[in-house]
Coordinates of C-alpha atoms in Angstrom, one line a residue:
M363 CA 128.5 8.8 94.9
P364 CA 125.7 11.4 95.2
S365 CA 126.0 13.7 98.2
V366 CA 124.2 13.0 101.6
A367 CA 122.0 16.0 100.9
L368 CA 120.9 14.7 97.5
K369 CA 120.1 11.3 99.0
L370 CA 117.9 12.9 101.7
Y371 CA 116.2 15.0 99.1
S372 CA 115.6 12.0 97.0
V373 CA 113.8 10.2 99.8
F374 CA 111.6 13.2 100.3
F375 CA 111.0 13.6 96.6
K376 CA 110.0 10.0 96.1
F377 CA 107.6 10.1 99.0
V378 CA 105.9 13.3 97.8
F379 CA 105.8 12.1 94.1
K380 CA 104.4 8.6 95.0
H381 CA 101.7 10.3 97.3
R382 CA 100.7 12.5 94.4
L383 CA 100.4 9.6 92.0
Q384 CA 98.3 7.6 94.4
N385 CA 96.0 10.6 94.9
L386 CA 95.6 10.9 91.2
I387 CA 94.8 7.1 90.9
Q388 CA 92.2 7.4 93.6
S389 CA 90.6 10.7 92.5
P390 CA 87.7 10.4 90.1
I391 CA 88.2 12.1 86.7
D392 CA 85.6 14.5 85.4
E393 CA 84.9 13.0 81.9
S394 CA 83.3 16.2 80.7
S395 CA 86.5 18.2 81.2
T396 CA 88.8 15.5 79.9
P397 CA 89.2 16.8 76.3
Y398 CA 90.4 20.2 77.4
G399 CA 92.8 18.9 80.1
V400 CA 95.4 20.5 82.3
T401 CA 99.0 21.5 81.6
T402 CA 100.1 22.2 85.1
R403 CA 99.3 21.3 88.7
T404 CA 98.2 23.8 91.2
E405 CA 100.8 22.7 93.8
E406 CA 103.7 23.4 91.4
S407 CA 105.5 26.8 91.3
V408 CA 105.5 28.5 88.0
S409 CA 107.5 31.4 86.6
A410 CA 105.7 34.4 85.0
S411 CA 106.6 35.2 81.4
N412 CA 108.6 38.4 80.7
P413 CA 108.5 39.8 77.2
S414 CA 111.6 42.1 77.7
F415 CA 115.2 41.1 77.8
T416 CA 115.8 41.8 81.4
D417 CA 118.2 38.8 81.8
G418 CA 119.2 38.2 78.2
V419 CA 116.1 36.2 77.3
A420 CA 112.5 37.4 76.6
T421 CA 109.6 35.0 77.1
K422 CA 105.9 35.0 76.1
D423 CA 103.1 32.4 76.6
I424 CA 100.7 31.4 73.8
H425 CA 97.6 29.3 74.0
I426 CA 97.6 27.8 70.5
D427 CA 94.6 25.5 70.6
P428 CA 91.1 26.8 71.5
F429 CA 89.8 23.3 72.0
T430 CA 92.4 22.1 74.5
A431 CA 94.8 23.4 77.2
L432 CA 97.8 23.0 74.8
S433 CA 100.1 26.1 75.2
I434 CA 103.7 27.0 74.5
R435 CA 106.3 29.4 76.0
I436 CA 108.7 31.0 73.6
F437 CA 112.2 31.8 74.9
L438 CA 114.0 34.4 72.6
P439 CA 117.7 35.2 73.5
D440 CA 119.0 38.7 73.0
S441 CA 121.4 37.4 70.3
S442 CA 118.3 37.7 68.0
L443 CA 118.9 41.4 67.9
S444 CA 122.3 41.1 66.4
P445 CA 122.9 41.7 62.6
P446 CA 121.8 38.7 60.4
E447 CA 124.4 35.9 60.4
Q448 CA 126.3 35.2 57.2
P449 CA 127.0 31.5 56.3
D450 CA 130.6 32.4 55.3
S451 CA 131.4 34.7 58.1
K452 CA 134.3 33.8 60.4
P453 CA 133.7 33.0 64.1
N454 CA 135.0 35.5 66.7
P455 CA 138.3 34.2 68.1
H456 CA 137.6 36.0 71.3
N457 CA 134.2 34.4 71.9
H458 CA 134.4 30.7 71.3
R459 CA 132.1 29.7 74.0
R460 CA 129.2 31.5 75.7
S461 CA 128.5 31.2 79.5
S462 CA 125.1 30.1 80.7
Y463 CA 124.4 33.2 82.7
G464 CA 127.7 35.2 82.4
P465 CA 128.9 37.8 80.0
T466 CA 128.3 37.1 76.3
N467 CA 131.6 38.5 75.2
I468 CA 134.5 38.3 77.8
G469 CA 136.7 41.3 77.7
A470 CA 134.3 43.4 75.6
P471 CA 133.8 47.0 76.6
K472 CA 130.6 47.7 78.6
N473 CA 129.0 49.8 75.9
D474 CA 129.1 47.1 73.2
S475 CA 126.8 46.9 70.3
R476 CA 124.5 44.3 71.9
R477 CA 124.0 46.5 75.0
S478 CA 123.2 49.4 72.7
S479 CA 120.7 47.3 70.8
L480 CA 119.0 46.3 74.1
E481 CA 118.7 49.9 75.1
G482 CA 117.0 50.6 71.8
L483 CA 114.4 47.9 71.9
N484 CA 111.1 48.4 70.3
L485 CA 108.7 48.4 73.2
R486 CA 105.0 48.5 72.5
S487 CA 102.4 49.5 74.9
D488 CA 98.7 49.3 74.0
N489 CA 96.7 50.9 76.8
N490 CA 99.3 49.2 79.2
A491 CA 97.9 45.9 78.2
Y492 CA 101.2 44.7 76.9
R493 CA 104.7 46.0 77.1
G494 CA 107.5 43.9 75.6
Y495 CA 109.7 43.3 72.6
S496 CA 108.0 43.7 69.3
P497 CA 110.0 43.2 66.1
S498 CA 110.0 46.2 63.8
S499 CA 112.7 45.4 61.3
Q500 CA 113.2 42.9 58.5
S501 CA 116.9 42.7 59.2
C502 CA 116.4 40.7 62.5
R503 CA 118.6 37.7 62.9
K504 CA 117.1 34.3 62.2
L505 CA 117.6 31.6 64.9
P506 CA 117.1 27.9 64.8
I507 CA 114.0 26.7 66.6
M508 CA 114.4 24.1 69.5
L509 CA 111.1 22.4 70.4
Q510 CA 111.3 21.4 74.0
F511 CA 109.2 18.8 75.9
H512 CA 109.4 18.9 79.7
G513 CA 109.6 15.9 82.0
G514 CA 107.4 15.0 85.1
G515 CA 106.4 11.4 84.5
W516 CA 103.4 12.4 82.3
V517 CA 101.4 13.6 85.3
S518 CA 103.4 16.7 86.4
G519 CA 105.7 19.5 85.3
S520 CA 104.9 22.3 82.9
S521 CA 106.5 24.4 80.2
D522 CA 106.4 27.5 82.6
S523 CA 107.5 25.8 85.8
V524 CA 110.4 27.5 87.6
A525 CA 112.9 24.7 86.9
N526 CA 111.9 24.4 83.2
D527 CA 112.0 28.1 82.7
Y528 CA 115.6 28.2 84.1
F529 CA 116.7 25.3 81.9
C530 CA 115.1 26.7 78.7
R531 CA 116.8 30.0 79.3
R532 CA 120.1 28.3 79.7
I533 CA 119.6 26.3 76.5
A534 CA 118.5 29.4 74.5
K535 CA 121.7 31.3 75.5
L536 CA 124.1 28.4 75.1
C537 CA 122.7 27.0 71.8
D538 CA 121.8 30.5 70.4
V539 CA 118.3 29.2 69.6
M540 CA 114.7 30.2 70.0
V541 CA 113.3 27.6 72.4
V542 CA 109.5 26.7 72.1
A543 CA 108.7 24.8 75.3
V544 CA 105.5 22.8 74.9
G545 CA 102.9 22.7 77.6
Y546 CA 101.3 19.4 76.6
R547 CA 98.2 17.9 78.4
L548 CA 98.9 15.8 81.5
A549 CA 97.6 12.4 82.6
P550 CA 95.4 11.1 84.0
E551 CA 93.0 13.8 82.7
N552 CA 94.3 13.0 79.3
K553 CA 95.9 9.6 78.7
Y554 CA 97.9 8.4 75.7
P555 CA 98.0 9.6 73.0
A556 CA 97.1 13.2 74.1
A557 CA 100.6 14.3 75.0
F558 CA 102.1 12.8 71.8
E559 CA 99.4 14.4 69.7
D560 CA 100.0 17.8 71.4
G561 CA 103.7 17.6 70.4
L562 CA 102.9 17.0 66.8
K563 CA 100.2 19.6 66.9
V564 CA 102.8 22.2 67.9
L565 CA 105.1 21.3 65.1
N566 CA 102.2 21.6 62.6
W567 CA 101.4 25.0 64.2
L568 CA 105.0 26.0 63.6
A569 CA 104.9 25.0 60.0
K570 CA 101.6 26.9 59.6
Q571 CA 103.2 30.0 61.2
A572 CA 106.1 29.9 58.8
N573 CA 103.8 29.6 55.8
L574 CA 101.6 32.5 57.1
A575 CA 104.6 34.6 57.7
E576 CA 105.9 34.0 54.2
C577 CA 102.5 34.7 52.8
S578 CA 102.1 37.9 54.8
K579 CA 105.6 39.1 53.7
S580 CA 105.0 38.3 50.1
L581 CA 101.4 39.8 49.9
G582 CA 102.5 42.8 51.9
N583 CA 105.3 43.6 49.5
G584 CA 102.9 43.1 46.6
A585 CA 100.4 45.5 48.1
R586 CA 102.9 48.2 48.7
G587 CA 104.3 47.7 45.3
A588 CA 100.9 48.1 43.7
G589 CA 100.3 51.3 45.5
S590 CA 97.3 50.0 47.5
E591 CA 95.6 52.3 49.7
F592 CA 95.5 49.8 52.6
T593 CA 97.6 50.8 55.6
N594 CA 99.7 48.1 57.3
A595 CA 97.1 47.6 60.0
E596 CA 94.4 47.4 57.5
F597 CA 96.3 44.9 55.4
Q598 CA 97.0 42.7 58.3
R599 CA 93.3 42.7 59.3
H600 CA 92.3 41.7 55.8
F601 CA 95.1 39.1 55.7
V602 CA 94.1 37.6 59.0
D603 CA 90.4 37.6 58.0
A604 CA 91.3 35.7 54.9
F605 CA 92.7 32.8 57.1
G606 CA 90.0 32.8 59.6
A607 CA 91.3 32.9 63.2
S608 CA 95.0 32.5 62.1
M609 CA 97.5 35.1 63.3
V610 CA 101.2 35.5 62.5
E611 CA 103.2 35.2 65.7
P612 CA 105.7 38.2 65.4
W613 CA 108.6 36.6 67.2
L614 CA 108.5 33.5 65.1
A615 CA 108.1 35.5 61.9
A616 CA 111.0 37.8 62.6
H617 CA 113.4 35.4 64.2
G618 CA 112.5 31.8 63.6
D619 CA 114.3 29.7 61.1
P620 CA 112.0 26.6 60.4
S621 CA 114.6 24.9 58.2
R622 CA 116.8 24.4 61.4
C623 CA 114.5 22.7 63.9
V624 CA 115.8 20.6 66.8
L625 CA 113.7 18.4 69.1
L626 CA 114.7 18.3 72.8
G627 CA 112.9 16.0 75.2
V628 CA 113.5 15.6 79.0
S629 CA 112.6 12.3 80.6
C630 CA 109.0 11.4 79.4
G631 CA 109.4 14.4 77.1
A632 CA 112.0 12.5 75.3
N633 CA 109.5 9.9 74.4
I634 CA 107.4 12.6 72.9
A635 CA 110.3 14.0 71.0
D636 CA 111.1 10.6 69.5
Y637 CA 107.5 10.1 68.5
V638 CA 107.4 13.5 66.9
A639 CA 110.6 12.8 65.0
R640 CA 109.2 9.6 63.6
K641 CA 106.0 11.4 62.5
V642 CA 108.3 13.9 60.7
V643 CA 110.0 11.2 58.8
E644 CA 106.6 9.7 57.8
A645 CA 105.2 13.1 56.7
G646 CA 108.2 13.9 54.5
K647 CA 107.7 17.2 52.7
L648 CA 104.1 17.6 54.1
L649 CA 105.6 19.7 57.0
D650 CA 107.6 22.0 54.8
P651 CA 109.3 24.4 55.6
I652 CA 109.9 22.7 58.9
K653 CA 113.0 20.5 58.7
V654 CA 114.0 18.6 61.9
V655 CA 117.8 18.4 61.6
A656 CA 118.4 16.7 65.0
Q657 CA 117.0 15.6 68.3
V658 CA 118.3 15.4 71.9
L659 CA 116.9 12.8 74.2
M660 CA 117.7 13.5 77.9
Y661 CA 117.4 10.4 80.1
P662 CA 114.4 9.0 78.1
F663 CA 111.5 7.5 80.0
F664 CA 111.9 4.2 78.2
I665 CA 110.9 0.8 79.6
G666 CA 110.0 -2.7 78.4
N667 CA 108.7 -6.1 79.5
V668 CA 112.1 -7.8 79.4
P669 CA 114.1 -5.9 82.1
T670 CA 117.6 -4.7 81.3
H671 CA 120.6 -4.9 83.7
S672 CA 120.1 -1.4 85.0
E673 CA 116.4 -1.9 85.5
I674 CA 117.2 -4.8 87.8
K675 CA 120.3 -3.4 89.6
L676 CA 119.0 0.2 90.0
A677 CA 115.3 -0.4 90.4
N678 CA 115.4 1.5 93.7
S679 CA 117.4 4.4 92.4
Y680 CA 117.2 8.1 93.3
F681 CA 114.2 10.3 92.7
F682 CA 112.3 8.2 90.1
D683 CA 112.5 4.5 91.1
K684 CA 110.9 1.8 89.0
A685 CA 107.9 1.2 91.2
T686 CA 106.9 4.8 91.2
C687 CA 107.4 5.1 87.5
L688 CA 105.2 2.1 86.8
L689 CA 102.4 4.0 88.6
A690 CA 103.0 6.9 86.2
W691 CA 102.7 4.6 83.3
K692 CA 99.5 3.2 84.6
L693 CA 98.1 6.7 84.8
F694 CA 99.2 7.6 81.2
L695 CA 98.4 4.5 79.3
P696 CA 94.6 3.5 78.8
K697 CA 93.8 0.5 80.9
E698 CA 93.0 -1.7 77.9
E699 CA 96.3 -0.7 76.2
F700 CA 98.6 -1.0 79.3
S701 CA 101.9 -2.9 78.4
L702 CA 105.5 -2.1 79.1
D703 CA 106.2 -2.9 75.4
H704 CA 103.7 -0.3 74.3
P705 CA 105.0 1.8 71.3
A706 CA 105.1 4.8 73.7
A707 CA 107.3 3.0 76.2
N708 CA 109.6 0.7 74.3
P709 CA 111.5 2.2 71.3
L710 CA 112.8 -1.1 70.1
I711 CA 109.7 -3.2 69.6
P712 CA 109.4 -4.8 66.1
D713 CA 107.5 -3.0 63.4
R714 CA 107.4 0.2 65.2
G715 CA 108.3 2.3 62.1
P716 CA 109.6 4.2 60.3
P717 CA 113.0 2.5 59.5
L718 CA 115.6 3.7 62.0
K719 CA 118.0 4.7 59.2
L720 CA 115.7 7.5 58.3
M721 CA 115.7 9.0 61.9
P722 CA 117.5 12.4 62.4
P723 CA 120.9 12.6 64.2
T724 CA 120.1 11.8 67.9
L725 CA 122.1 12.7 71.0
T726 CA 121.2 10.7 74.0
V727 CA 122.0 11.9 77.6
V728 CA 122.1 9.2 80.4
A729 CA 122.9 9.2 84.1
E730 CA 125.0 6.6 85.9
H731 CA 122.3 6.0 88.7
D732 CA 119.3 6.0 86.4
W733 CA 117.5 2.6 86.1
M734 CA 116.4 3.5 82.6
R735 CA 119.8 4.2 81.2
D736 CA 120.5 0.7 79.5
R737 CA 117.4 0.9 77.2
A738 CA 118.3 4.4 76.2
I739 CA 121.8 3.3 75.3
A740 CA 120.4 0.3 73.4
Y741 CA 118.2 2.6 71.3
S742 CA 121.3 4.7 70.5
E743 CA 123.2 1.7 69.5
A744 CA 120.4 0.6 67.2
L745 CA 120.6 4.0 65.5
R746 CA 124.3 3.8 65.1
K747 CA 124.1 0.4 63.4
V748 CA 122.1 2.0 60.6
N749 CA 124.7 4.8 60.4
V750 CA 122.7 7.5 62.2
D751 CA 124.9 9.9 64.2
A752 CA 123.7 8.9 67.7
P753 CA 126.3 9.5 70.4
V754 CA 125.7 8.9 74.0
L755 CA 126.8 11.2 76.8
E756 CA 126.9 9.5 80.1
Y757 CA 127.5 11.5 83.3
K758 CA 129.1 9.8 86.4
D759 CA 127.4 10.1 89.8
A760 CA 124.4 11.6 88.2
V761 CA 120.7 10.7 88.7
H762 CA 117.6 10.8 86.5
E763 CA 116.8 14.4 85.6
F764 CA 120.1 15.6 87.0
A765 CA 120.2 18.6 84.6
T766 CA 116.5 19.7 85.0
L767 CA 115.4 19.1 88.6
D768 CA 115.1 22.4 90.5
M769 CA 117.6 21.3 93.2
L770 CA 120.3 20.3 90.7
L771 CA 120.0 23.0 88.1
K772 CA 123.1 24.9 89.3
S773 CA 125.3 21.9 89.7
P774 CA 128.5 21.5 87.7
Q775 CA 127.1 18.4 85.9
A776 CA 124.0 20.3 84.9
E777 CA 126.0 23.2 83.5
A778 CA 128.4 20.8 81.7
C779 CA 125.4 18.8 80.2
A780 CA 123.9 22.0 78.8
E781 CA 127.3 23.1 77.3
D782 CA 127.8 19.6 75.8
I783 CA 124.3 19.7 74.2
A784 CA 125.1 23.0 72.7
I785 CA 128.4 21.9 71.2
W786 CA 126.8 18.8 69.6
A787 CA 123.6 20.6 68.4
K788 CA 125.6 23.4 66.8
K789 CA 127.0 20.9 64.2
Y790 CA 123.5 20.7 62.7
I791 CA 122.0 24.2 63.4
S792 CA 125.0 26.5 62.6
L793 CA 125.0 28.1 59.3
R794 CA 128.8 27.5 59.1
G795 CA 128.2 23.8 59.8
H796 CA 130.6 23.0 62.6
E797 CA 130.4 22.9 66.4
F798 CA 132.8 25.9 66.9
S799 CA 130.5 28.3 65.1
Y800 CA 129.8 30.4 68.1

């Protein structure tokens, strides 16, 4: 059973969250500001980005849409500074598993190659306006891209919150990936389908970035080969002008591998991840070179008109009880569309499309004391029936968001969950193609 401290904190959390939802319901919405929206709440603590590898992960924030508040935070682990990975290379027998926040190579001397590479980082300072990691070599290691969608019941949470920042750093290190955390627009300022469209918009932005980076590389090599008088800066300016306001994001261009993309959604973010995965299937090759090879759904925010066993038995469960979550759904779904069998809420309604057999491998994480667990398990079972790799990881004595809530981030269950996700995901993102490719 959960500890007494967790139970007391749950009571306090539910009171505050319900009060926040009721205030949002009663507060009038300024229709003129609705399209732009908000991606964070003023009462929530956020973590500042840090573009240097002070703790093993560098971060930067990018506002990618001039017409909305949509933004992302990129998490780049220091493993990206290692030599490029070779598909046929053998794993290091002394480093089979990386710790979340511990040494990356147990037993290695203090002055190892990674430490040396960190000391030699290319730091750029333009009139003290920016100082951080700036790729300068074409030999940088390419990492898979993990697109992450935070939780918060549609109305709270952010890509740069303290809890989400901690979680994404942990995932970036354990999975050895570049994490792109999406700051989608929140309800009720922006109701459905704003958050879903933001998720797909970021994936399209990643595809555009990959194409721009490839064009820049190809045209740059051609210009140098032709003996052009353009300097690199002049060429980049002309290249950018040719594509309007488009710019090549240097971290993605140097370290991102769009052919190994994983979607990871937390709570309501899992609903967004599943929507994006479905749209990827429908788009086919239109999103090239982006290839979604897997998705991870962490305690999805699924619901339906016909209650499941857990929805009845655990309706008053910890942190996010059913009554409070219903308020969140009323804030998210337009009044004329409100239904617990809405395509955004119930993954198993008929004719939702596309066929489940076309969905990517899907790992589902559920908690024993989460009232939404049964529907998530049912969705996973439906995927397995059509031969999709869709395992379920259930954690005993765990509650909804047990691996991502600020109070529980350092719990043994949260650490084990992150490690389990890394082991499974590496089957699909490792160049060597198995989970022991650390």
